[in-house]
mmCIF file of C-alpha atoms in Angstrom:
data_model
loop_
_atom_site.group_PDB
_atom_site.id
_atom_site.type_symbol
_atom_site.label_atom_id
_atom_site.label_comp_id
_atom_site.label_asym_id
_atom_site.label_seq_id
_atom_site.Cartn_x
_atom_site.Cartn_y
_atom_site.Cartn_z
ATOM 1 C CA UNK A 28 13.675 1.527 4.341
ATOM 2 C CA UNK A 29 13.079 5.000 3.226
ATOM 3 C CA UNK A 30 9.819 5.919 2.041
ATOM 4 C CA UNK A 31 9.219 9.744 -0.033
ATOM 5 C CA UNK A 32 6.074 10.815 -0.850
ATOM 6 C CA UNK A 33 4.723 14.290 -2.938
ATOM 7 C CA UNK A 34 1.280 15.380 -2.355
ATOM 8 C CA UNK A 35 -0.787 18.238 -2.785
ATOM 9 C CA UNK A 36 -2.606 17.100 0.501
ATOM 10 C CA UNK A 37 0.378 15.739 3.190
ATOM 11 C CA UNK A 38 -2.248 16.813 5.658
ATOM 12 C CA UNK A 39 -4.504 13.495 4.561
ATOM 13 C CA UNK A 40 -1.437 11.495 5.190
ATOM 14 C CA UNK A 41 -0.161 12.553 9.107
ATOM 15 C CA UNK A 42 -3.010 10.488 11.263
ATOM 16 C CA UNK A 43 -2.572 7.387 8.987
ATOM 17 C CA UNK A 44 1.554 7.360 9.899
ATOM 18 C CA UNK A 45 0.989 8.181 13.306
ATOM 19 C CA UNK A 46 -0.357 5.731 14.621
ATOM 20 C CA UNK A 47 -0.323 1.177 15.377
ATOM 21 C CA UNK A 48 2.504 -0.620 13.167
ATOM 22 C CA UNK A 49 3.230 2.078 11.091
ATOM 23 C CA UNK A 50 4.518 4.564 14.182
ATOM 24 C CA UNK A 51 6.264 1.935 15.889
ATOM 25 C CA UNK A 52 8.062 0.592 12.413
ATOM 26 C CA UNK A 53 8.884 4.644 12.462
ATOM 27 C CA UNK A 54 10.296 4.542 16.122
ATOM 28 C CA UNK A 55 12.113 1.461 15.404
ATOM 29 C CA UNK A 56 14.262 3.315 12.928
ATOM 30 C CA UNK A 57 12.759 0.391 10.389
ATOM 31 C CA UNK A 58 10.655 2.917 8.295
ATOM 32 C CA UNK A 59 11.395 6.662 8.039
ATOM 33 C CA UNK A 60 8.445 8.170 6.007
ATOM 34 C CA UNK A 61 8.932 11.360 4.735
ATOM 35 C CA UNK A 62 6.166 13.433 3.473
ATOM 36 C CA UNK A 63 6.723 16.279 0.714
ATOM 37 C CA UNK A 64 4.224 19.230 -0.109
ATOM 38 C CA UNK A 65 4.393 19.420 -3.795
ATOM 39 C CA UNK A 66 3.560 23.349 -3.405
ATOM 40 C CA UNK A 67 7.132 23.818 -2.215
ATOM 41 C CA UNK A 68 8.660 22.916 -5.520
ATOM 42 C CA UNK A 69 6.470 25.639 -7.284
ATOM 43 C CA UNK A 70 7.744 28.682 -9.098
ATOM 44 C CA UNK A 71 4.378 29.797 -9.829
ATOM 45 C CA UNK A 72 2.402 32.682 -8.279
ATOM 46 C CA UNK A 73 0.506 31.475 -5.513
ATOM 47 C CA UNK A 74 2.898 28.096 -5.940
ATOM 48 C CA UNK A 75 0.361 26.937 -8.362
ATOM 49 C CA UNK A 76 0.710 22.956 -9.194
ATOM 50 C CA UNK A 77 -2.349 22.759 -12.005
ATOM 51 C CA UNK A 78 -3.262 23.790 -15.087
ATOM 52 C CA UNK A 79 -5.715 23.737 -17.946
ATOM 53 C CA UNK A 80 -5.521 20.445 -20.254
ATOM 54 C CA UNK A 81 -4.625 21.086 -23.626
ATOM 55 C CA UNK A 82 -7.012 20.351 -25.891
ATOM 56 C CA UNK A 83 -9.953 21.283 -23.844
ATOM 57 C CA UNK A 84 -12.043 19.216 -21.486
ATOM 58 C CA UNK A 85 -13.036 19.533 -17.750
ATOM 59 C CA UNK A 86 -9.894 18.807 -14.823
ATOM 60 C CA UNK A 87 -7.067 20.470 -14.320
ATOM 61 C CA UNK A 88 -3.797 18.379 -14.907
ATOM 62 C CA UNK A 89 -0.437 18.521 -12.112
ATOM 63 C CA UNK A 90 2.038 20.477 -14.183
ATOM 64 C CA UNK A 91 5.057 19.086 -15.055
ATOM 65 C CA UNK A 92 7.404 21.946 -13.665
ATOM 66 C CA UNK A 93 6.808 21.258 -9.880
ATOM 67 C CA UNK A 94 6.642 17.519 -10.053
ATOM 68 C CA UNK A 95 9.949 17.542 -11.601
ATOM 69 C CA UNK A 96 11.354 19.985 -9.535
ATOM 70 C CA UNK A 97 10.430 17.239 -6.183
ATOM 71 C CA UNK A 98 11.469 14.568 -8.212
ATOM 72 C CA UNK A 99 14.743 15.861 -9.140
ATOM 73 C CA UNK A 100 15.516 17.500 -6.082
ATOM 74 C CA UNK A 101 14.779 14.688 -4.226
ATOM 75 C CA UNK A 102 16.290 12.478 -6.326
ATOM 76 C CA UNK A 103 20.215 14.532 -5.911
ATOM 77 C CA UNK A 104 19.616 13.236 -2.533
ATOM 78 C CA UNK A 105 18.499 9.645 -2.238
ATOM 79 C CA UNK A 106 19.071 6.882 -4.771
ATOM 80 C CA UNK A 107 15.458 5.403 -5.340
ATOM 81 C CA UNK A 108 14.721 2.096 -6.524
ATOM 82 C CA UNK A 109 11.282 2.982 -8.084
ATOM 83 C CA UNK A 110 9.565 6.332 -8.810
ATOM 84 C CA UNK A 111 6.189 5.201 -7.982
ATOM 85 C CA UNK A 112 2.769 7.272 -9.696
ATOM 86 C CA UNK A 113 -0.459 6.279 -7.990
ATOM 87 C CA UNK A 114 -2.927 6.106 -10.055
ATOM 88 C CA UNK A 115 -6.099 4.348 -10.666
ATOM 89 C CA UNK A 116 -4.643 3.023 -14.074
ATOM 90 C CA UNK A 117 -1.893 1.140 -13.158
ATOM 91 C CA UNK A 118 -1.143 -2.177 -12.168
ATOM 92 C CA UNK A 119 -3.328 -3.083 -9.196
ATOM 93 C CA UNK A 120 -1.639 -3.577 -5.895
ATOM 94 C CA UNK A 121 -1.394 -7.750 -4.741
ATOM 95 C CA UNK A 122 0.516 -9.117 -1.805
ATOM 96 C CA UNK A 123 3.027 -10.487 -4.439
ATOM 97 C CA UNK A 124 4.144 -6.772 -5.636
ATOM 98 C CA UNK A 125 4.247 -5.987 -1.888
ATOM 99 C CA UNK A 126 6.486 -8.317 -0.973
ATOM 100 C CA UNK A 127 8.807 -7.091 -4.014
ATOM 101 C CA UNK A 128 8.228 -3.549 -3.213
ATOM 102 C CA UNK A 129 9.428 -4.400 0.748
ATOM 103 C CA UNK A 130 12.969 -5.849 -0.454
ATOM 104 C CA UNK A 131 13.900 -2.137 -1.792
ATOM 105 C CA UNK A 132 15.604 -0.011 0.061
ATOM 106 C CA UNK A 133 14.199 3.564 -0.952
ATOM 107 C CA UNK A 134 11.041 4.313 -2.427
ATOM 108 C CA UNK A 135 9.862 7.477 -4.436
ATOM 109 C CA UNK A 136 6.058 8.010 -4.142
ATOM 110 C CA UNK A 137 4.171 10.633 -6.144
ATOM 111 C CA UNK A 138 0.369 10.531 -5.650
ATOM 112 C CA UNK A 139 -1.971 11.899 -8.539
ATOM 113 C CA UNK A 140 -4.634 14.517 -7.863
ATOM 114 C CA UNK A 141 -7.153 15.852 -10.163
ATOM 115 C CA UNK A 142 -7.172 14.509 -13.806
ATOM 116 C CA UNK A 143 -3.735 13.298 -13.356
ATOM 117 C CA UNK A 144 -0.027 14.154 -14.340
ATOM 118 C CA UNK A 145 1.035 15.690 -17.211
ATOM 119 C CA UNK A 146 1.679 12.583 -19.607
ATOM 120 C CA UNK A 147 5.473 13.523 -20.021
ATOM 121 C CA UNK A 148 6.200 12.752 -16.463
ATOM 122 C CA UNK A 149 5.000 9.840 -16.850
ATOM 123 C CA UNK A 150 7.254 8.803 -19.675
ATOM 124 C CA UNK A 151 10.609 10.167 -18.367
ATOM 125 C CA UNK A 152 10.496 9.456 -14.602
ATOM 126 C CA UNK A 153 7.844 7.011 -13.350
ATOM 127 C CA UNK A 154 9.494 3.847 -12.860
ATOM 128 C CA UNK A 155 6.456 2.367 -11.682
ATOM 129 C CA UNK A 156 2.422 2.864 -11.831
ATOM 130 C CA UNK A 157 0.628 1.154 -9.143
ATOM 131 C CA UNK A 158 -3.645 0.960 -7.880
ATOM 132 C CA UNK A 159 -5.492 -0.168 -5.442
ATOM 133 C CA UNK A 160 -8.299 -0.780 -6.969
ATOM 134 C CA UNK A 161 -10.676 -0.162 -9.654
ATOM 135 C CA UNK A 162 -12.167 2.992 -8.948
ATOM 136 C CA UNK A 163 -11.352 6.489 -8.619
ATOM 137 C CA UNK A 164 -10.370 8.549 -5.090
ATOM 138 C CA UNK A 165 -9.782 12.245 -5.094
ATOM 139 C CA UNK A 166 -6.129 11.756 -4.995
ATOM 140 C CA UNK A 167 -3.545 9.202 -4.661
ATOM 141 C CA UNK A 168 -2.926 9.735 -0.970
ATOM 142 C CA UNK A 169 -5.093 7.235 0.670
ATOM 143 C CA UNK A 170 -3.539 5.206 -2.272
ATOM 144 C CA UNK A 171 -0.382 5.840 -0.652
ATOM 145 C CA UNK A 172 -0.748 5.102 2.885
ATOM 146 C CA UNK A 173 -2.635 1.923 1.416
ATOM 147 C CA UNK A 174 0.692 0.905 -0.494
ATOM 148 C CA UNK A 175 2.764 1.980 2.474
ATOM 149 C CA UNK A 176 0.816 -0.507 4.913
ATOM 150 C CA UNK A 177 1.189 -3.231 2.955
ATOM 151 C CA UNK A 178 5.365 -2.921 2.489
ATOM 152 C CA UNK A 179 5.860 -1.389 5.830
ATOM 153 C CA UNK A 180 4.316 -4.428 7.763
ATOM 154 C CA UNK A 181 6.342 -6.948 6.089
ATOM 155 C CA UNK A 182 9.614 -5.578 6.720
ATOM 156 C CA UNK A 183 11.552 -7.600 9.441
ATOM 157 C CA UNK A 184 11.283 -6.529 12.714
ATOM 158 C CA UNK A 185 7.790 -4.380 12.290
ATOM 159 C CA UNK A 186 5.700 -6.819 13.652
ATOM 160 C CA UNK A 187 6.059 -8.238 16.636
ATOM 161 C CA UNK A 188 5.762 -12.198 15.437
ATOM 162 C CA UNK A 189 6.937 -11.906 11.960
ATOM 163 C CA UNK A 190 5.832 -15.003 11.419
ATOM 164 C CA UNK A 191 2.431 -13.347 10.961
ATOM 165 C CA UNK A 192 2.758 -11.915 8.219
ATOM 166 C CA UNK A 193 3.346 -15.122 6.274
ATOM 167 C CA UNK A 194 0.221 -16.260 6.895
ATOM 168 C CA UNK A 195 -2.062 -13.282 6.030
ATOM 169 C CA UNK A 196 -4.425 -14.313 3.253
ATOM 170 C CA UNK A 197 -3.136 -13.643 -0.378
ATOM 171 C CA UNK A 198 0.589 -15.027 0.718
ATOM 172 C CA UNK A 199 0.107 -18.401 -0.752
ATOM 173 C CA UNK A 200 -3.263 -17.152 -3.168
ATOM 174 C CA UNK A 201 -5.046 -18.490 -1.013
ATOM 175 C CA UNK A 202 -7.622 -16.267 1.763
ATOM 176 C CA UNK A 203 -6.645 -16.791 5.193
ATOM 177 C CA UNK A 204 -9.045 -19.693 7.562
ATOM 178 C CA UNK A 205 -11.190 -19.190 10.022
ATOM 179 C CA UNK A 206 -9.633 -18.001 13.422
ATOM 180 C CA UNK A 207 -10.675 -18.211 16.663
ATOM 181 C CA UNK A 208 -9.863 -17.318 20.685
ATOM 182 C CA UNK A 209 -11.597 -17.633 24.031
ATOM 183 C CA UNK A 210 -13.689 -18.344 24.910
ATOM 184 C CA UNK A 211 -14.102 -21.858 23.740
ATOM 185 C CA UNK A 212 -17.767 -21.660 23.748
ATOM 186 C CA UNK A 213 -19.892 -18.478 23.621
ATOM 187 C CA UNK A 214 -23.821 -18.657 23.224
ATOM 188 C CA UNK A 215 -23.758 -22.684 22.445
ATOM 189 C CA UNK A 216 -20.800 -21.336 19.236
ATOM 190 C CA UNK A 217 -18.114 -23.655 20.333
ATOM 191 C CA UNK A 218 -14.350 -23.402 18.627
ATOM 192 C CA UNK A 219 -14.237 -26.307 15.979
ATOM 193 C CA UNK A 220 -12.638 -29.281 18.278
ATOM 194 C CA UNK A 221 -9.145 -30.220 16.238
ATOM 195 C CA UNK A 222 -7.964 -26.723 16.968
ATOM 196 C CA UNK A 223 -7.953 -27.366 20.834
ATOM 197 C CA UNK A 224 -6.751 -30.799 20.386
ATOM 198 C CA UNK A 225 -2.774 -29.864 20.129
ATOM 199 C CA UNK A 226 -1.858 -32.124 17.131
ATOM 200 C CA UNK A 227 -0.206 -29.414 14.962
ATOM 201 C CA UNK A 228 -0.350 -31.855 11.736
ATOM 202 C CA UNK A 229 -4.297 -32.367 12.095
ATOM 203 C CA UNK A 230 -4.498 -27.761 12.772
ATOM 204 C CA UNK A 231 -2.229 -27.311 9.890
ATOM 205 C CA UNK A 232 -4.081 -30.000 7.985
ATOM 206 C CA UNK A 233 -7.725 -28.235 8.451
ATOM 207 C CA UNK A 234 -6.736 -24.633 8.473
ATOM 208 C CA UNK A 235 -5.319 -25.288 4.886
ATOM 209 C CA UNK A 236 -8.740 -26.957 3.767
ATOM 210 C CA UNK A 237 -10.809 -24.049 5.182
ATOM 211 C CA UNK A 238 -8.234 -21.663 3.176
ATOM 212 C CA UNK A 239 -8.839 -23.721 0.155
ATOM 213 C CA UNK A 240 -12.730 -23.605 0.515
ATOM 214 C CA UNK A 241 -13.324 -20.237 1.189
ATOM 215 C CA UNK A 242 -11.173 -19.015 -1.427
ATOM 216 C CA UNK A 243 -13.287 -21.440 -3.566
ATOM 217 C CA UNK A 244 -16.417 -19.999 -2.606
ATOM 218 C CA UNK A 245 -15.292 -16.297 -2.614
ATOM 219 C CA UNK A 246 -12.211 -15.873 -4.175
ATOM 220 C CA UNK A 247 -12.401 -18.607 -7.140
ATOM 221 C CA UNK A 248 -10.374 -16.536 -9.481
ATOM 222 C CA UNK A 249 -6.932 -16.740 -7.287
ATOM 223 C CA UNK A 250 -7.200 -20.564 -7.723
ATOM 224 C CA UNK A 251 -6.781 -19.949 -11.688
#
C-alpha cells in the first residue's frame, strides 16, 4: 500500500512514522508513506498556501491553487482510490472504515489547517472526508498519522501475529476483555482461574462475556 499525504506541517508527521509497527510495515516494503509539503506546489510569493475568507470573518482558508497543484500532480503519477480531506466534519473514523480503507491499494491524504479548504476543493476532488473525533486540532496531521495507524496495522504481514488484530476491541462492536500475564498472582490479585485452566471453549466462552459486559457498562451504544 501506498500512502500520500499534503501538509503544511510534514515536520509533525516524521517521529510518528519512524518508529514501532509503522517503521517496520515501512521496512517491510508493506507501507511506503510518503509525505508532501504543500508549500512546494505554491506559485505565490513566499509560497503562500492561505488566504483571507471571502466574506469576512477571522481564519485564513488553504487556497485552492496549491492544493490542486499536489493533488493533480500527484495524481499524473499514482492512481488513488480515495482523495481523503481530514477534517473534523466528516465522517468519524471506526474500525469498520479502517478495515475498508486497508483493502485499497493507494491512498491520497490531504490534512486541513486553519479554517479549512477552500469549499471548491472539496466538491471537485475529495473523494472522501474522514475525523477522528469530535473536536478540533490545529491541523489534520495528527488526524493523519491517527488514520494511518489504524489501516497500516491491519495490513497482512505488519504485525507479527496477524491474528491480533482481529481481536482488538471494535472488530466485532464489541470492546476487547480483560487480559492478563505473569505473574499469576501479584499482591493477593490472582489471574481469574478458567484462563489458566487450558479448555479453550470455557477461555473463549468467558472472554466473550467480559467483552459483552464491559461494552454494556461503557460502551452501551455499540450494542444498538
Amino acid at each position: 500500500m501506498r500512502i500520500d499525504i499534503i501538509t503544511v506541517q510534514p515536520g509533525l508527521l516524521e517521529s510518528p512514522f519512524s518508529h514501532s509497527i509503522l517503521k517496520r510495515a515501512q521496512a517491510k516494503g508493506l507501507l511506503e508513506i510518503q509525505v508532501h509539503n504543500l508549500r512546494d506546489y505554491s506559485t505565490f510569493k513566499h509560497n503562500q498556501v492561505d488566504d483571507y475568507q471571502f466574506g469576512g470573518g477571522a481564519g485564513m482558508v488553504m487556497m485552492m491553487e496549491p492544493v490542486i497543484n499536489a493533488i493533480e500532480l500527484l495524481q499524473a503519477k499514482t492512481t488513488y482510490d480515495e482523495v481523503i480531506y481530514l477534517t473534523p466534519d466528516g465522517a468519524t473514523l471506526n474500525q469498520p472504515m479502517a478495515n475498508q480503507l486497508s483493502l485499497k491499494g493507494n491512498l491520497l491524504l490531504l490534512c486541513g489547517h486553519y479554517k479549512g479548504i477552500d469549499e471548491r476543493i472539496r466538491e471537485h476532488f475529495i473523494t472522501m472526508e474522514i475525523s477522528i473525533g469530535d473536536y478540533v486540532l490545529s491541523g489534520g496531521e495528527l488526524a493523519a498519522a491517527v488514520l494511518v495507524d489504524a489501516i497500516g496495522r491491519l495490513i497482512p504481514g505488519v504485525l507479527n501475529d496477524e491474528t491480533s488484530a482481529l481481536f482488538d476491541s471494535f472488530q466485532d462492536h464489541l470492546l476487547a476483555p480483560p487480559v492478563y500475564t505473569r505473574p499469576e498472582e501479584f499482591r493477593g490479585w490472582k489471574v481469574p482461574e478458567v484462563l489458566l485452566s487450558g479448555d479453550h471453549r470455557k477461555i473463549e466462552d468467558w472472554r466473550h462475556t467480559q467483552a459483552l459486559e464491559r461494552t454494556q457498562q461503557r460502551r452501551p451504544d455499540l450494542l444498538k
